[in-house]
Short mmCIF file of C-alpha atoms in Angstrom, two decimals:
data_model
loop_
_atom_site.label_atom_id
_atom_site.label_comp_id
_atom_site.label_asym_id
_atom_site.label_seq_id
_atom_site.Cartn_x
_atom_site.Cartn_y
_atom_site.Cartn_z
CA MET S 1 -197.88 -29.44 62.83
CA SER S 2 -197.89 -32.89 61.34
CA SER S 3 -200.51 -31.58 58.80
CA VAL S 4 -198.70 -28.45 58.00
CA CYS S 5 -195.51 -30.46 57.47
CA GLU S 6 -196.99 -33.32 55.84
CA GLY S 7 -194.33 -34.95 53.58
CA ASP S 8 -191.51 -32.87 55.01
CA THR S 9 -190.95 -33.78 58.59
CA LEU S 10 -187.50 -32.61 59.24
CA LEU S 11 -186.56 -29.13 58.23
CA CYS S 12 -190.41 -28.27 58.17
CA SER S 13 -191.16 -29.54 61.48
CA THR S 14 -188.06 -27.77 62.81
CA LEU S 15 -189.32 -24.34 61.42
CA ALA S 16 -193.04 -24.96 62.41
CA GLY S 17 -191.85 -25.63 66.15
CA LEU S 18 -189.82 -22.34 65.87
CA PHE S 19 -192.69 -20.27 64.62
CA ASP S 20 -195.59 -22.03 66.46
CA GLY S 21 -196.73 -24.19 63.35
CA ALA S 22 -196.54 -21.35 60.93
CA THR S 23 -198.30 -22.31 57.66
CA TRP S 24 -195.48 -20.82 55.52
CA ALA S 25 -192.84 -23.31 57.05
CA PRO S 26 -193.20 -25.92 54.31
CA LEU S 27 -192.45 -22.99 51.65
CA VAL S 28 -189.48 -21.76 53.68
CA ALA S 29 -188.29 -25.39 54.09
CA THR S 30 -188.63 -26.16 50.42
CA LEU S 31 -186.62 -22.72 49.32
CA ILE S 32 -183.74 -23.74 51.92
CA THR S 33 -183.72 -27.29 50.50
CA ILE S 34 -183.31 -25.83 46.92
CA VAL S 35 -180.49 -23.49 48.14
CA LEU S 36 -178.72 -26.30 50.00
CA ILE S 37 -178.99 -28.51 46.77
CA LEU S 38 -177.60 -25.79 44.57
CA ILE S 39 -174.78 -25.05 46.96
CA LEU S 40 -174.07 -28.90 47.19
CA ALA S 41 -173.95 -29.00 43.37
CA ILE S 42 -171.80 -26.10 42.84
CA ALA S 43 -169.43 -27.49 45.58
CA ILE S 44 -169.26 -31.02 43.98
CA ARG S 45 -168.74 -29.32 40.58
CA LYS S 46 -165.84 -27.35 41.82
CA VAL S 47 -164.14 -30.27 43.61
CA ALA S 48 -164.77 -32.33 40.53
CA HIS S 49 -163.06 -29.64 38.21
CA ARG S 50 -160.23 -29.45 40.65
CA VAL S 51 -159.62 -33.19 40.56
CA ILE S 52 -159.77 -33.30 36.93
CA THR S 53 -157.31 -30.31 36.55
CA ARG S 54 -154.95 -32.12 38.96
CA VAL S 55 -155.09 -35.34 36.96
CA VAL S 56 -154.57 -33.29 33.76
CA THR S 57 -151.53 -31.52 35.16
CA ARG S 58 -150.00 -34.73 36.28
CA ALA S 59 -150.58 -36.12 32.88
CA ALA S 60 -149.22 -33.04 31.16
CA THR S 61 -145.85 -33.11 33.33
CA GLY S 62 -145.26 -36.92 33.31
CA GLY S 63 -142.06 -38.38 32.15
CA SER S 64 -141.38 -38.47 28.52
CA ILE S 65 -141.72 -41.52 26.66
CA MET S 66 -138.40 -41.18 25.03
CA THR S 67 -136.81 -42.25 28.17
CA ARG S 68 -137.84 -45.86 27.14
CA PHE S 69 -135.12 -45.63 24.37
CA ARG S 70 -131.57 -45.11 24.18
CA ARG S 71 -130.80 -41.37 23.08
CA THR S 72 -127.83 -39.72 21.99
CA GLY S 73 -127.12 -36.19 20.85
CA ALA S 74 -128.49 -32.89 21.60
CA GLY S 75 -131.31 -33.28 19.24
CA SER S 76 -133.17 -35.81 21.25
CA GLU S 77 -133.73 -33.13 24.00
CA SER S 78 -135.73 -31.37 21.21
CA ILE S 79 -137.67 -34.57 20.65
CA ASP S 80 -138.55 -34.56 24.44
CA VAL S 81 -139.73 -30.79 24.41
CA LEU S 82 -141.96 -31.56 21.35
CA LEU S 83 -143.47 -34.73 23.07
CA HIS S 84 -143.90 -32.82 26.12
CA GLU S 85 -146.04 -30.09 24.29
CA ARG S 86 -148.11 -32.59 22.67
CA ARG S 87 -148.76 -34.33 25.67
CA LYS S 88 -149.67 -31.09 27.38
CA GLN S 89 -152.15 -30.12 24.58
CA ARG S 90 -153.79 -33.38 24.64
CA ALA S 91 -154.04 -33.49 28.30
CA GLU S 92 -155.62 -29.88 28.40
CA THR S 93 -158.09 -30.70 25.67
CA MET S 94 -159.27 -33.92 27.50
CA GLY S 95 -159.32 -31.92 30.55
CA SER S 96 -161.81 -29.31 29.08
CA VAL S 97 -163.82 -32.17 27.85
CA LEU S 98 -164.17 -33.81 30.98
CA ARG S 99 -164.89 -30.59 32.83
CA HIS S 100 -167.92 -29.98 30.70
CA ILE S 101 -169.15 -33.69 30.97
CA ALA S 102 -168.94 -33.14 34.76
CA SER S 103 -170.49 -29.88 34.94
CA ILE S 104 -173.50 -31.10 32.57
CA VAL S 105 -174.02 -34.36 34.80
CA ILE S 106 -173.71 -32.59 38.17
CA LEU S 107 -175.95 -29.44 37.20
CA GLY S 108 -178.39 -31.57 35.44
CA THR S 109 -178.80 -33.80 38.41
CA ALA S 110 -179.22 -30.77 40.69
CA VAL S 111 -181.95 -29.27 38.36
CA LEU S 112 -183.94 -32.42 38.29
CA THR S 113 -183.70 -32.80 42.00
CA VAL S 114 -184.86 -29.16 42.52
CA LEU S 115 -187.86 -29.84 40.20
CA ASP S 116 -188.86 -32.78 42.13
CA ARG S 117 -188.72 -30.77 45.33
CA LEU S 118 -191.02 -28.26 43.67
CA THR S 119 -193.45 -31.14 42.94
CA ILE S 120 -192.97 -30.87 39.22
CA PRO S 121 -193.19 -34.44 37.69
CA ILE S 122 -189.96 -35.23 36.24
CA ALA S 123 -190.95 -38.68 34.88
CA PRO S 124 -192.63 -37.24 31.58
CA LEU S 125 -189.48 -34.88 31.28
CA LEU S 126 -187.09 -37.94 31.73
CA THR S 127 -189.16 -39.86 29.10
CA SER S 128 -189.33 -37.12 26.67
CA VAL S 129 -185.65 -36.44 26.96
CA GLY S 130 -185.07 -40.36 26.45
CA ILE S 131 -187.22 -40.53 23.38
CA LEU S 132 -185.52 -37.24 22.01
CA GLY S 133 -182.01 -38.80 22.65
CA VAL S 134 -182.96 -42.06 20.63
CA ALA S 135 -184.34 -40.04 17.90
CA ILE S 136 -181.25 -37.90 17.71
CA GLY S 137 -179.13 -40.93 18.01
CA PHE S 138 -180.56 -42.47 14.95
CA GLY S 139 -180.46 -39.32 13.10
CA ALA S 140 -176.99 -38.31 13.88
CA GLN S 141 -175.11 -41.65 14.16
CA GLU S 142 -172.27 -40.32 12.08
CA LEU S 143 -172.05 -37.10 14.32
CA VAL S 144 -171.72 -39.49 17.15
CA LYS S 145 -169.30 -41.62 15.56
CA ASP S 146 -167.28 -38.64 14.66
CA PHE S 147 -167.20 -37.56 18.51
CA ILE S 148 -166.23 -40.95 19.62
CA ALA S 149 -163.44 -41.25 17.10
CA GLY S 150 -162.20 -37.84 18.03
CA MET S 151 -162.18 -38.79 21.66
CA PHE S 152 -160.13 -41.82 21.22
CA MET S 153 -157.64 -39.88 18.80
CA LEU S 154 -157.03 -37.36 21.47
CA LEU S 155 -156.66 -40.17 24.16
CA GLU S 156 -154.19 -42.10 22.00
CA ASP S 157 -152.34 -38.99 20.78
CA GLN S 158 -152.58 -40.34 17.27
CA TYR S 159 -151.60 -36.71 15.85
CA GLY S 160 -151.67 -33.28 16.53
CA VAL S 161 -151.40 -29.82 15.25
CA GLY S 162 -148.18 -29.23 13.06
CA ASP S 163 -148.07 -33.12 12.28
CA VAL S 164 -147.78 -34.31 8.86
CA ILE S 165 -150.12 -37.07 8.27
CA ASP S 166 -151.59 -39.50 5.71
CA ALA S 167 -155.37 -39.77 6.63
CA GLY S 168 -156.36 -41.71 3.69
CA ALA S 169 -158.73 -39.13 2.22
CA ALA S 170 -155.98 -36.45 2.09
CA VAL S 171 -152.11 -36.14 3.06
CA GLY S 172 -151.05 -32.74 4.74
CA THR S 173 -150.14 -30.88 7.73
CA VAL S 174 -152.71 -30.75 10.42
CA GLU S 175 -154.01 -27.23 11.19
CA ALA S 176 -156.77 -27.83 13.51
CA VAL S 177 -158.21 -30.85 15.42
CA THR S 178 -161.58 -30.90 17.11
CA LEU S 179 -163.75 -33.73 18.16
CA ARG S 180 -165.62 -33.72 15.16
CA ILE S 181 -163.24 -32.92 12.21
CA THR S 182 -159.50 -32.55 11.25
CA ARG S 183 -158.32 -29.63 9.21
CA LEU S 184 -155.16 -30.55 6.92
CA ARG S 185 -153.46 -28.42 4.30
CA ASP S 186 -151.71 -30.23 1.67
CA ALA S 187 -148.38 -29.66 -0.25
CA ASP S 188 -150.66 -27.70 -2.90
CA GLY S 189 -152.08 -25.38 -0.32
CA ARG S 190 -155.54 -27.04 -0.54
CA VAL S 191 -157.38 -27.24 2.78
CA TRP S 192 -158.98 -30.61 3.57
CA TYR S 193 -161.65 -31.14 6.28
CA VAL S 194 -161.60 -34.83 7.23
CA ARG S 195 -164.35 -36.11 9.61
CA ASN S 196 -162.74 -38.12 12.32
CA GLY S 197 -165.24 -40.99 12.01
CA THR S 198 -164.13 -41.62 8.27
CA ILE S 199 -160.36 -41.83 9.22
CA THR S 200 -159.80 -45.68 9.41
CA ARG S 201 -155.97 -45.44 9.55
CA VAL S 202 -153.43 -42.77 10.00
CA GLY S 203 -149.74 -42.55 9.05
CA ASN S 204 -148.00 -39.84 11.04
CA GLU S 205 -144.66 -38.66 9.90
CA SER S 206 -144.09 -36.24 12.66
CA GLN S 207 -144.23 -38.30 15.71
CA GLY S 208 -141.17 -38.87 17.86
CA TRP S 209 -138.68 -39.04 15.09
CA SER S 210 -138.17 -39.45 11.22
CA ARG S 211 -135.71 -40.94 9.21
CA ALA S 212 -133.74 -39.67 6.23
CA TYR S 213 -132.07 -42.13 3.67
CA VAL S 214 -130.23 -41.45 0.56
CA ASP S 215 -129.32 -44.37 -1.96
CA VAL S 216 -126.17 -44.04 -3.71
CA PRO S 217 -125.69 -46.08 -6.88
CA VAL S 218 -122.35 -46.79 -8.42
CA GLY S 219 -120.87 -48.87 -11.04
CA TYR S 220 -120.24 -52.53 -10.52
CA ALA S 221 -116.55 -52.27 -10.73
CA THR S 222 -116.38 -49.62 -8.24
CA ASP S 223 -114.11 -50.12 -5.36
CA VAL S 224 -116.64 -51.00 -2.44
CA SER S 225 -114.44 -49.99 0.39
CA ALA S 226 -113.63 -46.68 -1.08
CA VAL S 227 -117.25 -45.80 -1.60
CA ARG S 228 -117.84 -46.98 1.99
CA ASP S 229 -115.13 -44.76 3.30
CA VAL S 230 -116.61 -41.76 1.50
CA LEU S 231 -119.83 -42.16 2.98
CA GLU S 232 -118.45 -42.91 6.49
CA GLY S 233 -116.75 -39.55 6.26
CA ILE S 234 -120.05 -37.78 5.27
CA ALA S 235 -121.83 -39.42 8.38
CA LYS S 236 -118.94 -38.30 10.54
CA ASP S 237 -118.86 -34.52 9.14
CA MET S 238 -122.63 -34.34 9.56
CA TRP S 239 -122.57 -35.60 13.19
CA ASP S 240 -119.54 -33.29 14.07
CA ASP S 241 -121.33 -30.31 12.49
CA PRO S 242 -123.00 -28.40 15.41
CA GLU S 243 -125.58 -26.92 12.85
CA PHE S 244 -126.95 -30.38 12.11
CA ARG S 245 -126.33 -32.16 15.46
CA GLU S 246 -128.05 -29.56 17.55
CA THR S 247 -131.00 -28.70 15.38
CA VAL S 248 -132.24 -31.63 13.13
CA ILE S 249 -130.18 -34.89 13.57
CA VAL S 250 -130.86 -37.00 16.43
CA GLU S 251 -128.22 -39.83 16.16
CA ARG S 252 -125.04 -40.21 14.08
CA PRO S 253 -125.87 -41.17 10.49
CA ASP S 254 -125.51 -44.73 9.57
CA VAL S 255 -123.95 -46.24 6.45
CA PHE S 256 -125.79 -49.56 5.80
CA GLY S 257 -123.32 -50.76 3.13
CA VAL S 258 -124.58 -52.50 0.12
CA GLU S 259 -128.31 -52.22 -0.10
CA GLN S 260 -128.85 -53.53 -3.67
CA LEU S 261 -126.73 -55.51 -6.20
CA SER S 262 -127.05 -56.14 -9.93
CA ASP S 263 -124.90 -56.96 -12.87
CA SER S 264 -124.20 -53.08 -13.40
CA THR S 265 -125.01 -51.45 -10.15
CA ILE S 266 -123.92 -51.37 -6.43
CA VAL S 267 -126.44 -49.28 -4.48
CA PHE S 268 -125.34 -48.14 -0.96
CA ARG S 269 -127.47 -46.45 1.56
CA ILE S 270 -126.92 -43.75 4.22
CA SER S 271 -129.43 -42.91 6.78
CA ALA S 272 -130.01 -40.56 9.57
CA LYS S 273 -132.44 -40.28 12.25
CA THR S 274 -133.89 -36.71 12.46
CA LEU S 275 -136.37 -34.65 14.40
CA PRO S 276 -139.89 -34.97 13.38
CA SER S 277 -140.71 -33.63 9.66
CA LYS S 278 -136.94 -32.68 9.07
CA GLN S 279 -136.09 -35.93 6.91
CA ALA S 280 -136.46 -34.04 3.72
CA GLN S 281 -134.21 -31.33 4.62
CA VAL S 282 -131.60 -33.81 5.97
CA ALA S 283 -131.79 -35.98 2.84
CA ARG S 284 -131.33 -32.95 0.63
CA GLU S 285 -128.10 -31.99 2.38
CA MET S 286 -127.01 -35.47 2.37
CA ARG S 287 -127.37 -35.69 -1.47
CA LEU S 288 -125.29 -32.51 -1.69
CA LYS S 289 -122.66 -33.81 0.48
CA VAL S 290 -122.72 -37.22 -1.39
CA LYS S 291 -122.22 -35.43 -4.79
CA SER S 292 -119.47 -33.33 -3.58
CA ALA S 293 -117.57 -36.14 -1.72
CA LEU S 294 -117.90 -38.73 -4.66
CA ASP S 295 -116.39 -35.92 -7.08
CA THR S 296 -113.53 -35.17 -4.93
CA ALA S 297 -112.83 -38.84 -4.65
CA GLY S 298 -113.18 -39.42 -8.39
CA ILE S 299 -115.95 -42.14 -7.84
CA ALA S 300 -118.65 -41.86 -10.66
CA LEU S 301 -122.53 -42.85 -10.19
CA ALA S 302 -123.79 -45.46 -12.06
CA PRO S 303 -125.02 -44.69 -15.61
CA GLY S 304 -128.75 -43.81 -15.59
CA ALA S 305 -129.00 -43.29 -11.82
#
């Protein structure tokens, strides 16, 4: 029996003992071992996927980061919804990547173990794979750089689909994000494909909230209190208007007072915190209201403004 089961004295010996030292015991033992290895690998893969999915779900449904800040107005709820959706998309993307990595590692290890049980030498295979990996690493450094940058971009939530960003090489709305490239569409409709590894800095105009502001230049002799009262009235009207308060404005607009002062001009500034990417819309509406209110109050803008 020992000669029959040489090198496999547990399962093989059991089978040989049951079947009177059958010569086919080693083959059956090897097949059973391979089946057990594959079943164990599939079970571990399933458990790993379930753990990753649970972590991703928890990350996607966590508390909003906006709770760290003081919030007022119904518009802040819309920001929470946007942030939750961004967090959910990022978590799902990272979950998909982690599940693929787990599958490759677990199933790859199982395949190597099976080859070893079949007495197929895996040392040359591992050496060849190592040499091939080094060659690919040197030849595809930029590709690896793009993937690593894409991973960190997703982890840090630097931007997402629908955001308006300045990526250095191009400025536009993000239409697609992968681990390798980011696709942007600029204001002229031109589509830009930017490799993640080439992006050294990103300016995001759509994350959390935006700010709209309008400078109002008036003559030096204009009554400062009158201008300020007019602007405060505009801020109050916009905040009391449900069309703005519930859709685009997050907080009550602020009148900063005198922003600049020269020998011929006084510049006032009115500002409003808005939902992401809504600053241009709010600024245009503020300009219309400022023009109408100044005309009603008989206050003229500074010449050349």
